[in-house]
Short mmCIF file of C-alpha atoms in Angstrom, two decimals:
data_model
loop_
_atom_site.label_atom_id
_atom_site.label_comp_id
_atom_site.label_asym_id
_atom_site.label_seq_id
_atom_site.Cartn_x
_atom_site.Cartn_y
_atom_site.Cartn_z
CA MET A 11 0.00 0.00 0.00
CA MET A 12 1.78 3.12 -1.30
CA LYS A 13 1.97 5.93 1.24
CA GLY A 14 -0.59 8.55 0.32
CA GLY A 15 -1.82 6.47 -2.62
CA PRO A 16 -5.49 5.69 -3.33
CA ALA A 17 -5.53 2.53 -1.18
CA HIS A 18 -3.86 4.32 1.74
CA ARG A 19 -6.35 7.18 1.48
CA VAL A 20 -9.33 4.82 1.42
CA TYR A 21 -7.93 2.98 4.44
CA SER A 22 -7.40 6.29 6.25
CA VAL A 23 -10.93 7.52 5.55
CA ALA A 24 -12.34 4.17 6.73
CA VAL A 25 -10.42 4.38 10.02
CA PHE A 26 -11.58 7.94 10.65
CA VAL A 27 -15.17 6.94 9.90
CA ILE A 28 -14.90 4.11 12.44
CA LEU A 29 -13.38 6.43 15.04
CA ALA A 30 -16.22 8.91 14.49
CA SER A 31 -18.77 6.13 14.94
CA LEU A 32 -17.23 4.92 18.20
CA ASP A 33 -17.69 8.25 19.96
CA ASN A 34 -21.41 7.96 19.20
CA VAL A 35 -21.40 4.35 20.40
CA ALA A 36 -20.10 5.63 23.75
CA ILE A 37 -22.89 8.23 23.93
CA GLY A 38 -25.60 5.81 22.75
CA LEU A 39 -24.82 3.19 25.39
CA VAL A 40 -26.42 4.98 28.31
CA PRO A 41 -30.07 5.81 27.38
CA PRO A 42 -31.25 2.16 27.12
CA LEU A 43 -29.65 1.54 30.54
CA TYR A 44 -31.01 4.52 32.47
CA GLY A 45 -33.05 2.27 34.72
CA SER A 46 -30.44 -0.48 35.14
CA ILE A 47 -27.58 1.88 35.95
CA GLY A 48 -29.77 3.95 38.26
CA ASP A 49 -30.93 0.87 40.18
CA SER A 50 -27.36 -0.40 40.53
CA LEU A 51 -25.99 2.94 41.74
CA GLY A 52 -28.99 3.81 43.91
CA VAL A 53 -30.28 6.81 41.94
CA GLY A 54 -33.20 7.55 39.62
CA LYS A 55 -33.31 7.65 35.82
CA GLY A 56 -33.09 11.44 35.92
CA HIS A 57 -29.65 11.29 37.54
CA ILE A 58 -28.33 9.02 34.79
CA ALA A 59 -29.95 11.23 32.14
CA LEU A 60 -28.05 14.13 33.73
CA ALA A 61 -24.81 12.24 33.09
CA THR A 62 -25.75 11.96 29.41
CA THR A 63 -26.60 15.67 29.24
CA THR A 64 -23.30 16.54 30.93
CA MET A 65 -21.48 14.33 28.44
CA PHE A 66 -22.98 16.21 25.49
CA LEU A 67 -21.89 19.57 26.91
CA ILE A 68 -18.38 18.59 28.01
CA SER A 69 -17.66 16.92 24.69
CA ALA A 70 -18.85 19.98 22.75
CA VAL A 71 -16.79 22.43 24.81
CA ALA A 72 -13.67 20.25 24.75
CA ALA A 73 -13.96 19.92 20.95
CA ILE A 74 -13.14 23.62 20.50
CA GLY A 75 -9.81 23.30 22.31
CA PHE A 76 -8.89 20.07 20.53
CA ALA A 77 -9.94 21.44 17.13
CA TYR A 78 -7.91 24.62 17.61
CA ALA A 79 -4.90 22.53 18.65
CA GLY A 80 -5.39 20.34 15.58
CA ASP A 81 -5.62 23.38 13.27
CA ARG A 82 -2.44 24.77 14.83
CA THR A 83 -0.25 21.66 15.13
CA ASP A 84 0.21 18.09 13.93
CA ARG A 85 -3.25 16.54 14.14
CA LYS A 86 -2.19 12.93 14.70
CA PRO A 87 -0.91 13.27 18.29
CA VAL A 88 -3.95 15.39 19.23
CA LEU A 89 -6.31 12.68 18.05
CA ILE A 90 -4.36 9.89 19.77
CA VAL A 91 -4.43 11.74 23.10
CA GLY A 92 -8.16 12.42 22.82
CA THR A 93 -8.93 8.79 21.95
CA ALA A 94 -6.85 7.51 24.88
CA ILE A 95 -8.75 9.80 27.27
CA TRP A 96 -12.23 8.67 26.15
CA VAL A 97 -11.21 5.00 26.25
CA ALA A 98 -9.98 5.46 29.85
CA GLY A 99 -13.20 7.25 30.81
CA THR A 100 -15.34 4.54 29.22
CA VAL A 101 -13.52 1.77 31.11
CA TRP A 102 -13.92 3.74 34.32
CA SER A 103 -17.67 4.15 33.61
CA GLY A 104 -18.04 0.39 33.37
CA LEU A 105 -16.20 -0.14 36.66
CA ALA A 106 -17.82 2.68 38.67
CA ASP A 107 -19.37 1.59 41.96
CA SER A 108 -21.10 4.86 42.88
CA TYR A 109 -23.03 7.57 41.07
CA SER A 110 -20.36 10.22 41.71
CA SER A 111 -17.70 7.91 40.26
CA PHE A 112 -19.88 7.14 37.22
CA LEU A 113 -20.59 10.83 36.60
CA LEU A 114 -16.90 11.75 36.83
CA ALA A 115 -15.98 8.89 34.50
CA GLN A 116 -18.50 10.13 31.94
CA VAL A 117 -16.98 13.62 32.17
CA VAL A 118 -13.51 12.20 31.47
CA ALA A 119 -14.81 10.16 28.52
CA ALA A 120 -16.66 13.19 27.13
CA PHE A 121 -13.53 15.34 27.33
CA GLY A 122 -11.62 12.85 25.18
CA LEU A 123 -14.52 12.47 22.76
CA GLY A 124 -14.21 16.17 21.99
CA ALA A 125 -11.04 15.44 20.02
CA VAL A 126 -12.34 12.61 17.89
CA ALA A 127 -14.99 14.17 15.66
CA SER A 128 -13.54 17.69 15.34
CA VAL A 129 -9.98 16.69 14.45
CA SER A 130 -11.06 13.71 12.33
CA PHE A 131 -13.38 15.95 10.31
CA ALA A 132 -10.54 18.32 9.41
CA VAL A 133 -8.37 15.40 8.31
CA VAL A 134 -11.07 13.74 6.22
CA SER A 135 -11.88 17.03 4.47
CA ASP A 136 -8.25 17.08 3.32
CA LEU A 137 -8.36 13.47 2.13
CA ILE A 138 -11.26 13.81 -0.32
CA SER A 139 -11.78 16.01 -3.35
CA PRO A 140 -14.46 18.74 -3.07
CA LYS A 141 -16.32 17.12 -5.95
CA ARG A 142 -17.01 14.01 -3.82
CA ARG A 143 -17.53 15.72 -0.46
CA GLY A 144 -21.25 15.05 -0.21
CA LEU A 145 -20.82 11.33 -0.91
CA VAL A 146 -17.92 10.76 1.48
CA MET A 147 -19.39 13.00 4.16
CA SER A 148 -22.58 10.95 3.94
CA PHE A 149 -20.52 7.98 5.11
CA TRP A 150 -19.08 10.21 7.82
CA GLY A 151 -22.55 11.24 8.96
CA LEU A 152 -23.80 7.68 8.56
CA SER A 153 -21.01 6.44 10.80
CA GLN A 154 -22.25 8.69 13.58
CA GLY A 155 -25.82 7.51 13.17
CA VAL A 156 -24.69 3.89 12.99
CA GLY A 157 -22.57 4.52 16.08
CA THR A 158 -25.62 5.72 17.99
CA LEU A 159 -27.57 2.71 16.73
CA ALA A 160 -24.78 0.36 17.73
CA GLY A 161 -24.58 1.96 21.15
CA THR A 162 -28.34 1.59 21.62
CA MET A 163 -28.22 -2.02 20.47
CA LEU A 164 -25.12 -2.85 22.49
CA GLY A 165 -26.62 -1.28 25.58
CA GLY A 166 -29.80 -3.30 25.21
CA LEU A 167 -28.32 -6.65 24.18
CA LEU A 168 -25.33 -6.79 26.52
CA GLY A 169 -26.58 -4.44 29.20
CA HIS A 170 -29.98 -5.91 29.97
CA ALA A 171 -28.22 -8.57 32.06
CA ASN A 172 -25.11 -6.62 33.12
CA TRP A 173 -25.02 -2.86 32.41
CA ARG A 174 -21.23 -2.68 32.84
CA GLU A 175 -20.37 -5.00 29.95
CA PRO A 176 -21.20 -2.63 27.06
CA PHE A 177 -18.79 0.02 28.39
CA LEU A 178 -15.90 -2.43 28.55
CA VAL A 179 -16.61 -3.81 25.06
CA THR A 180 -16.75 -0.29 23.60
CA ALA A 181 -13.45 0.66 25.26
CA ALA A 182 -11.80 -2.44 23.79
CA ALA A 183 -13.05 -1.44 20.31
CA GLY A 184 -11.57 2.02 20.89
CA VAL A 185 -8.16 0.51 21.59
CA VAL A 186 -8.30 -1.51 18.35
CA ALA A 187 -9.34 1.57 16.34
CA THR A 188 -6.49 3.60 17.86
CA VAL A 189 -3.94 0.99 16.78
CA ALA A 190 -5.41 1.05 13.26
CA TYR A 191 -5.17 4.85 13.26
CA LEU A 192 -1.39 4.71 13.76
CA PHE A 193 -1.09 3.44 10.16
CA THR A 194 -3.26 6.11 8.52
CA TYR A 195 -1.92 8.67 6.04
CA ASN A 196 -0.79 11.86 7.78
CA VAL A 197 -2.34 14.05 5.10
CA PRO A 198 -0.97 17.58 4.56
CA ARG A 199 -3.40 20.48 5.05
CA GLY A 200 -5.23 21.42 1.89
CA ASP A 201 -4.10 18.26 0.09
CA SER A 202 -7.40 17.82 -1.75
CA GLN A 203 -7.85 21.47 -2.81
CA PRO A 204 -7.29 21.96 -6.58
CA GLU A 205 -6.14 25.55 -5.97
CA LEU A 206 -3.23 24.21 -3.92
CA ALA A 207 -2.05 21.49 -6.32
CA GLY A 208 1.71 21.16 -6.09
CA ILE A 209 1.88 23.75 -3.30
CA ASP A 210 3.38 23.16 0.14
CA TYR A 211 0.50 24.74 2.06
CA ASP A 212 1.27 25.27 5.72
CA GLU A 213 -1.20 27.90 6.84
CA ARG A 214 -2.33 27.59 10.49
CA ILE A 215 -5.21 29.15 12.35
CA HIS A 216 -4.48 32.22 14.52
CA THR A 217 -6.31 33.65 17.50
CA GLY A 218 -7.39 36.65 15.44
CA ASP A 219 -9.15 34.50 12.81
CA LEU A 220 -12.48 34.22 14.63
CA PRO A 221 -13.88 37.47 13.13
CA VAL A 222 -12.89 36.16 9.68
CA ILE A 223 -14.68 32.86 10.34
CA LEU A 224 -17.82 34.57 11.59
CA GLY A 225 -17.61 37.07 8.74
CA ARG A 226 -18.58 34.27 6.36
CA ARG A 227 -22.35 34.48 6.74
CA THR A 228 -22.83 30.88 5.66
CA ASN A 229 -20.86 29.81 8.73
CA ILE A 230 -23.33 31.65 10.97
CA TRP A 231 -26.29 29.69 9.60
CA LEU A 232 -24.40 26.40 9.58
CA ILE A 233 -23.40 26.86 13.22
CA LEU A 234 -26.80 28.08 14.47
CA GLN A 235 -28.95 25.47 12.71
CA GLY A 236 -27.59 22.83 15.07
CA ALA A 237 -29.26 24.44 18.08
CA THR A 238 -32.75 23.48 16.94
CA ALA A 239 -31.80 20.38 14.95
CA GLN A 240 -30.11 18.84 17.95
CA ILE A 241 -33.02 19.60 20.25
CA ALA A 242 -35.09 17.39 17.96
CA LEU A 243 -32.35 14.77 17.70
CA GLY A 244 -31.64 14.94 21.42
CA SER A 245 -35.23 14.01 22.09
CA LEU A 246 -34.85 10.87 19.95
CA VAL A 247 -32.44 9.28 22.43
CA TRP A 248 -35.64 8.58 24.38
CA LEU A 249 -36.97 6.31 21.63
CA PRO A 250 -35.96 3.17 23.57
CA VAL A 251 -37.91 4.50 26.57
CA LEU A 252 -41.01 5.07 24.42
CA PHE A 253 -40.96 1.54 23.03
CA GLN A 254 -40.09 0.10 26.43
CA ALA A 255 -43.17 1.87 27.86
CA ARG A 256 -45.30 0.52 25.01
CA ALA A 257 -44.07 -3.00 25.79
CA GLU A 258 -44.77 -2.59 29.52
CA ASP A 259 -48.21 -1.21 28.69
CA GLN A 260 -48.87 -4.45 26.81
CA GLY A 261 -47.90 -6.48 29.86
CA TYR A 262 -44.26 -7.39 29.27
CA THR A 263 -41.87 -7.64 32.21
CA ALA A 264 -39.24 -4.92 32.74
CA GLY A 265 -36.27 -6.98 31.46
CA THR A 266 -38.01 -7.99 28.25
CA ALA A 267 -39.39 -4.47 27.79
CA VAL A 268 -35.86 -2.99 27.93
CA LEU A 269 -34.73 -5.42 25.26
CA ILE A 270 -37.80 -4.74 23.10
CA GLY A 271 -37.25 -0.99 23.42
CA SER A 272 -33.61 -1.24 22.32
CA VAL A 273 -34.37 -3.50 19.34
CA PHE A 274 -37.29 -1.39 18.08
CA ALA A 275 -35.37 1.86 18.52
CA THR A 276 -32.47 0.37 16.56
CA LEU A 277 -34.72 -0.83 13.73
CA PHE A 278 -36.56 2.47 13.52
CA GLN A 279 -33.35 4.43 13.11
CA LEU A 280 -32.19 2.45 10.09
CA GLY A 281 -33.38 5.30 7.86
CA GLY A 282 -30.20 7.11 8.86
CA ALA A 283 -28.36 4.63 6.66
CA LEU A 284 -29.93 6.41 3.69
CA SER A 285 -27.89 9.55 4.39
CA ILE A 286 -25.85 8.51 1.36
CA LEU A 287 -28.83 9.54 -0.80
CA GLY A 288 -28.76 13.02 0.73
CA GLY A 289 -25.03 13.26 0.06
CA LEU A 290 -25.40 12.13 -3.56
CA ALA A 291 -28.31 14.53 -4.11
CA GLY A 292 -26.25 17.37 -2.64
CA ASP A 293 -23.27 16.57 -4.88
CA ARG A 294 -25.49 16.37 -7.94
CA LEU A 295 -27.37 19.60 -7.33
CA GLN A 296 -24.15 21.36 -6.31
CA ARG A 297 -22.83 20.86 -9.84
CA ARG A 298 -25.79 22.88 -11.13
CA THR A 299 -25.84 25.62 -8.49
CA PRO A 300 -23.69 26.49 -5.47
CA ARG A 301 -26.94 26.56 -3.46
CA GLY A 302 -27.38 22.83 -4.08
CA ARG A 303 -26.20 21.26 -0.82
CA ALA A 304 -27.99 23.79 1.38
CA LEU A 305 -31.27 23.41 -0.52
CA VAL A 306 -31.19 19.60 -0.28
CA ALA A 307 -30.69 19.83 3.49
CA SER A 308 -33.44 22.45 3.87
CA VAL A 309 -36.06 20.51 1.93
CA GLY A 310 -35.15 17.25 3.67
CA VAL A 311 -35.58 18.40 7.27
CA LEU A 312 -38.78 20.36 6.56
CA ALA A 313 -40.41 17.46 4.72
CA ALA A 314 -39.63 15.02 7.55
CA VAL A 315 -41.67 16.74 10.28
CA PRO A 316 -45.14 15.32 9.44
CA PHE A 317 -43.73 11.79 9.14
CA TYR A 318 -42.17 12.03 12.59
CA VAL A 319 -45.45 13.18 14.07
CA VAL A 320 -47.30 10.24 12.48
CA LEU A 321 -44.63 7.79 13.69
CA PHE A 322 -45.21 8.39 17.38
CA PHE A 323 -48.99 7.91 17.19
CA VAL A 324 -49.34 4.88 14.91
CA PRO A 325 -50.56 2.07 17.19
CA MET A 326 -48.15 -0.85 17.34
CA THR A 327 -48.87 -4.42 18.48
CA ILE A 328 -45.83 -6.21 19.89
CA ASP A 329 -45.77 -10.01 19.83
CA VAL A 330 -42.64 -11.53 21.39
CA PRO A 331 -42.16 -14.26 24.02
CA ASP A 332 -41.90 -12.64 27.44
CA GLY A 333 -38.79 -13.61 29.41
CA ALA A 334 -37.03 -15.13 26.39
CA GLY A 335 -33.36 -14.65 25.56
CA SER A 336 -31.96 -11.86 23.41
CA GLY A 337 -31.77 -13.92 20.21
CA THR A 338 -35.34 -15.11 20.53
CA VAL A 339 -36.67 -11.59 21.15
CA ILE A 340 -34.74 -10.17 18.18
CA ARG A 341 -36.08 -12.87 15.87
CA ALA A 342 -39.62 -12.27 17.12
CA VAL A 343 -39.33 -8.52 16.53
CA LEU A 344 -38.06 -9.06 12.98
CA ILE A 345 -40.95 -11.44 12.30
CA ASP A 346 -43.35 -8.79 13.65
CA VAL A 347 -42.11 -6.37 10.97
CA PHE A 348 -43.58 -8.65 8.29
CA THR A 349 -46.52 -10.22 10.13
CA GLU A 350 -47.86 -7.30 12.17
CA PRO A 351 -49.07 -4.50 9.83
CA SER A 352 -48.83 -1.91 12.61
CA VAL A 353 -45.14 -2.68 13.19
CA GLY A 354 -44.39 -2.63 9.45
CA LEU A 355 -46.16 0.74 9.06
CA CYS A 356 -44.23 2.22 11.99
CA LEU A 357 -40.95 0.99 10.54
CA ALA A 358 -41.68 2.36 7.05
CA THR A 359 -42.68 5.76 8.47
CA ALA A 360 -39.57 5.95 10.65
CA VAL A 361 -37.22 4.97 7.83
CA PHE A 362 -38.68 7.58 5.50
CA ALA A 363 -38.58 10.33 8.14
CA LEU A 364 -35.00 9.55 9.06
CA MET A 365 -34.00 9.35 5.39
CA LEU A 366 -35.24 12.91 4.91
CA THR A 367 -33.53 14.36 7.99
CA SER A 368 -30.33 12.48 7.17
CA ALA A 369 -29.88 14.86 4.22
CA ASN A 370 -28.82 17.41 6.86
CA SER A 371 -25.64 15.69 7.99
CA PRO A 372 -23.52 15.08 4.83
CA ASN A 373 -24.41 18.43 3.31
CA TRP A 374 -23.62 20.27 6.55
CA PHE A 375 -20.18 18.66 6.68
CA ALA A 376 -19.53 19.35 3.00
CA LEU A 377 -20.67 22.98 3.24
CA ILE A 378 -18.25 23.65 6.10
CA ALA A 379 -15.42 22.34 3.92
CA ASP A 380 -16.69 24.26 0.87
CA VAL A 381 -16.73 27.73 2.45
CA ASN A 382 -13.66 27.51 4.73
CA PRO A 383 -9.94 27.11 4.07
CA PRO A 384 -8.27 23.94 5.44
CA GLU A 385 -6.81 25.64 8.53
CA HIS A 386 -10.26 26.81 9.70
CA ARG A 387 -12.37 23.68 9.14
CA GLY A 388 -11.73 21.86 12.40
CA THR A 389 -12.46 24.99 14.42
CA VAL A 390 -15.65 25.84 12.48
CA TYR A 391 -16.80 22.25 12.90
CA SER A 392 -16.13 22.46 16.64
CA LEU A 393 -18.09 25.73 16.93
CA GLY A 394 -21.00 24.04 15.20
CA ASN A 395 -20.51 21.02 17.42
CA LEU A 396 -20.61 23.27 20.50
CA VAL A 397 -24.00 24.63 19.47
CA ASN A 398 -25.05 21.06 18.59
CA GLY A 399 -23.98 19.90 22.05
CA PHE A 400 -26.01 22.55 23.86
CA GLY A 401 -28.99 21.85 21.60
CA ARG A 402 -28.78 18.12 22.11
CA ALA A 403 -28.26 18.44 25.84
CA GLY A 404 -31.16 20.86 26.00
CA GLY A 405 -33.38 18.50 24.04
CA ASN A 406 -32.41 15.57 26.22
CA ALA A 407 -33.04 17.52 29.44
CA MET A 408 -36.24 19.21 28.25
CA VAL A 409 -37.77 15.94 27.09
CA ALA A 410 -37.47 14.46 30.59
CA VAL A 411 -39.23 17.50 32.04
CA VAL A 412 -41.92 17.47 29.35
CA PHE A 413 -42.57 13.76 29.83
CA ARG A 414 -43.13 14.27 33.54
CA ALA A 415 -45.41 17.27 32.92
CA LEU A 416 -47.44 15.39 30.34
CA ALA A 417 -47.80 12.30 32.52
CA GLY A 418 -50.58 14.01 34.49
CA ALA A 419 -52.74 14.36 31.38
CA PHE A 420 -51.48 11.41 29.34
CA PRO A 421 -50.51 8.09 30.93
CA PRO A 422 -47.42 6.27 29.59
CA PRO A 423 -46.73 5.57 26.80
CA LEU A 424 -48.95 8.36 25.42
CA ASN A 425 -47.01 11.06 27.31
CA TYR A 426 -43.83 9.95 25.54
CA ALA A 427 -45.55 9.98 22.13
CA VAL A 428 -47.02 13.47 22.61
CA GLY A 429 -43.73 14.88 23.91
CA LEU A 430 -41.55 13.38 21.17
CA ALA A 431 -43.95 14.51 18.44
CA GLY A 432 -43.89 18.08 19.74
CA PHE A 433 -40.10 18.21 19.78
CA GLN A 434 -39.88 17.35 16.07
CA PHE A 435 -41.19 20.83 15.19
CA PHE A 436 -37.73 22.14 16.10
CA TRP A 437 -36.73 20.92 12.63
CA VAL A 438 -38.63 23.85 11.10
CA PRO A 439 -36.18 26.64 12.08
CA THR A 440 -33.34 24.31 11.07
CA GLY A 441 -34.78 24.06 7.55
CA VAL A 442 -35.18 27.84 7.39
CA MET A 443 -31.54 28.39 8.38
CA PHE A 444 -30.30 26.02 5.67
CA TRP A 445 -32.36 28.01 3.17
CA LEU A 446 -30.72 31.22 4.42
CA ALA A 447 -27.31 29.54 4.04
CA SER A 448 -28.19 28.76 0.43
CA ARG A 449 -28.45 32.50 -0.22
CA THR A 450 -24.90 33.29 0.99
CA VAL A 451 -22.93 30.18 0.09
CA ALA A 452 -21.93 31.23 -3.47
CA LYS A 453 -20.18 34.40 -2.29
CA ASP A 454 -18.42 32.64 0.59
CA MET A 455 -17.23 29.80 -1.64
CA THR A 456 -15.87 32.30 -4.15
CA ASP A 457 -14.10 34.35 -1.47
CA THR A 458 -12.46 31.23 -0.03
CA HIS A 459 -11.47 30.05 -3.51
CA THR A 460 -9.87 33.41 -4.23
CA ALA A 461 -8.03 33.44 -0.88
CA LEU A 462 -6.58 29.97 -1.51
CA LEU A 463 -5.36 31.03 -4.95
CA ALA A 464 -3.72 34.07 -3.37
CA ALA A 465 -2.09 31.91 -0.69
CA ALA A 466 -0.73 29.63 -3.39
CA GLY A 467 0.71 32.65 -5.20
CA THR A 468 -1.47 32.00 -8.26
CA SER A 469 -1.86 34.78 -10.80
CA ASP A 470 -5.29 36.12 -11.72
CA ASP A 471 -4.93 34.97 -15.34
CA ARG A 472 -4.96 31.28 -14.32
CA PRO A 473 -8.22 29.77 -15.72
CA ASP A 474 -9.53 28.51 -12.39
CA GLY A 475 -8.57 31.79 -10.77
CA ASP A 476 -11.15 33.75 -12.70
CA VAL A 477 -13.86 34.39 -10.15
CA GLY A 478 -14.99 37.76 -11.39
CA GLY A 479 -18.56 38.70 -12.17
CA GLU A 480 -21.37 36.46 -10.91
CA PRO A 481 -20.00 34.45 -7.93
CA ALA A 482 -21.72 31.28 -9.05
CA VAL A 483 -19.71 31.29 -12.30
CA GLY A 484 -16.38 30.97 -10.50
CA VAL A 485 -17.70 28.38 -8.11
CA GLU A 486 -19.20 26.22 -10.82
CA ARG A 487 -15.96 26.39 -12.79
CA LEU A 488 -14.15 25.32 -9.65
CA ALA A 489 -16.55 22.40 -9.18
CA ARG A 490 -15.60 21.02 -12.60
CA GLU A 491 -11.93 21.01 -11.60
CA GLN A 492 -12.21 19.60 -8.09
CA ASP A 493 -10.77 16.16 -8.71
CA PRO A 494 -7.05 16.37 -7.89
CA SER A 495 -4.68 13.54 -8.64
CA PRO A 496 -4.96 10.97 -5.81
CA GLY A 497 -1.25 10.44 -5.82
CA ARG A 498 -0.42 14.01 -4.93
#
């Protein structure tokens, strides 16, 4: 495998995608185990939910520091240190014998997780050509959704008997991924940018660059949209609780209900796997107009809202053997998908809704790379991730409060259905902000393109340097040339 060659690049992207998925596995482990962990440590579900909320916030804040360090220095050591910290925190979480110890362990894990996504994103954006950003970033976004799914599934399957086991298994996977990362390509900054072909580009972020970053209006909308999007997404971590309550309402015992909730929540989130369609649609429309990616994301999240609302109210009949083992319950649930019309309808609705909202993720990632130079991308991502973290934590915390408030008027599981449906309307301002981003993206892409040409010392008479006149003209010309030699 030639260093920096196509095979090495594919291997490197795959490793970064796996690393990005594992941080979501670590976050997804806890919600299905709220009750089990709380019972073991002598606290209520709300205390364990607080640990998850704290994890969102700490990870988002820590990401800014790690991203800035990655944009300033060699990114490989930064990522290794961050991964080692979250692995240690995850092991500690699985061994904690008190609530205070568990909470502190989650804080340590969250701090390390801050490095993984922000630094990995900056590296991956340098590994792929702009022309293919939507497609590859759809795998990046998919990895995070799959990570959450895997965490939910792992928590339910391994944790229903022993809640500590999923943490230790996840930490072991983190160690394996870290070893694999040591052999990835240490890609130079800006390696995939056609403007920088043949140039030794060594620009680094500076403390005075924040006004420049925020001066790109597209960045403002890309950062702010996460506040409302993540409130909606943060509420969805309660899906296992909704389906667990439905199972208990139908008479299943607590242990079986936990398993049913985890399996159904995992199945119903499979629509996230279709994020690749959103990435492909963004790439395709982007070749026609620089507004393409933002418009695909806007239409997707707005169209999904009514399907989410329907999902939570479609009645669902569960038919699995109570008290059976994990394998038996999983098989029974899969059979229900085809034999119980209500289950099949719920699954189809969920998959379609999640397919639409999954258009957000790859196009958001690609837009950040499109409108920012290489030395700013990790930091812009981390700023967006900070807003995402507060939004997700807020959604997670608010849902618990709303569920309790609704319980007086609506008995479980109806209180969960009403609450979750209401939170999906937070997608509406997200869709509006993507539309606003579509109005500014052409100018910001052109300005960044021009700045990179200037940094490379390129003269204005170079064909791809002509960005005069209508901004979209220069950007579209750039899009046709964004396929640098993979061996560079």
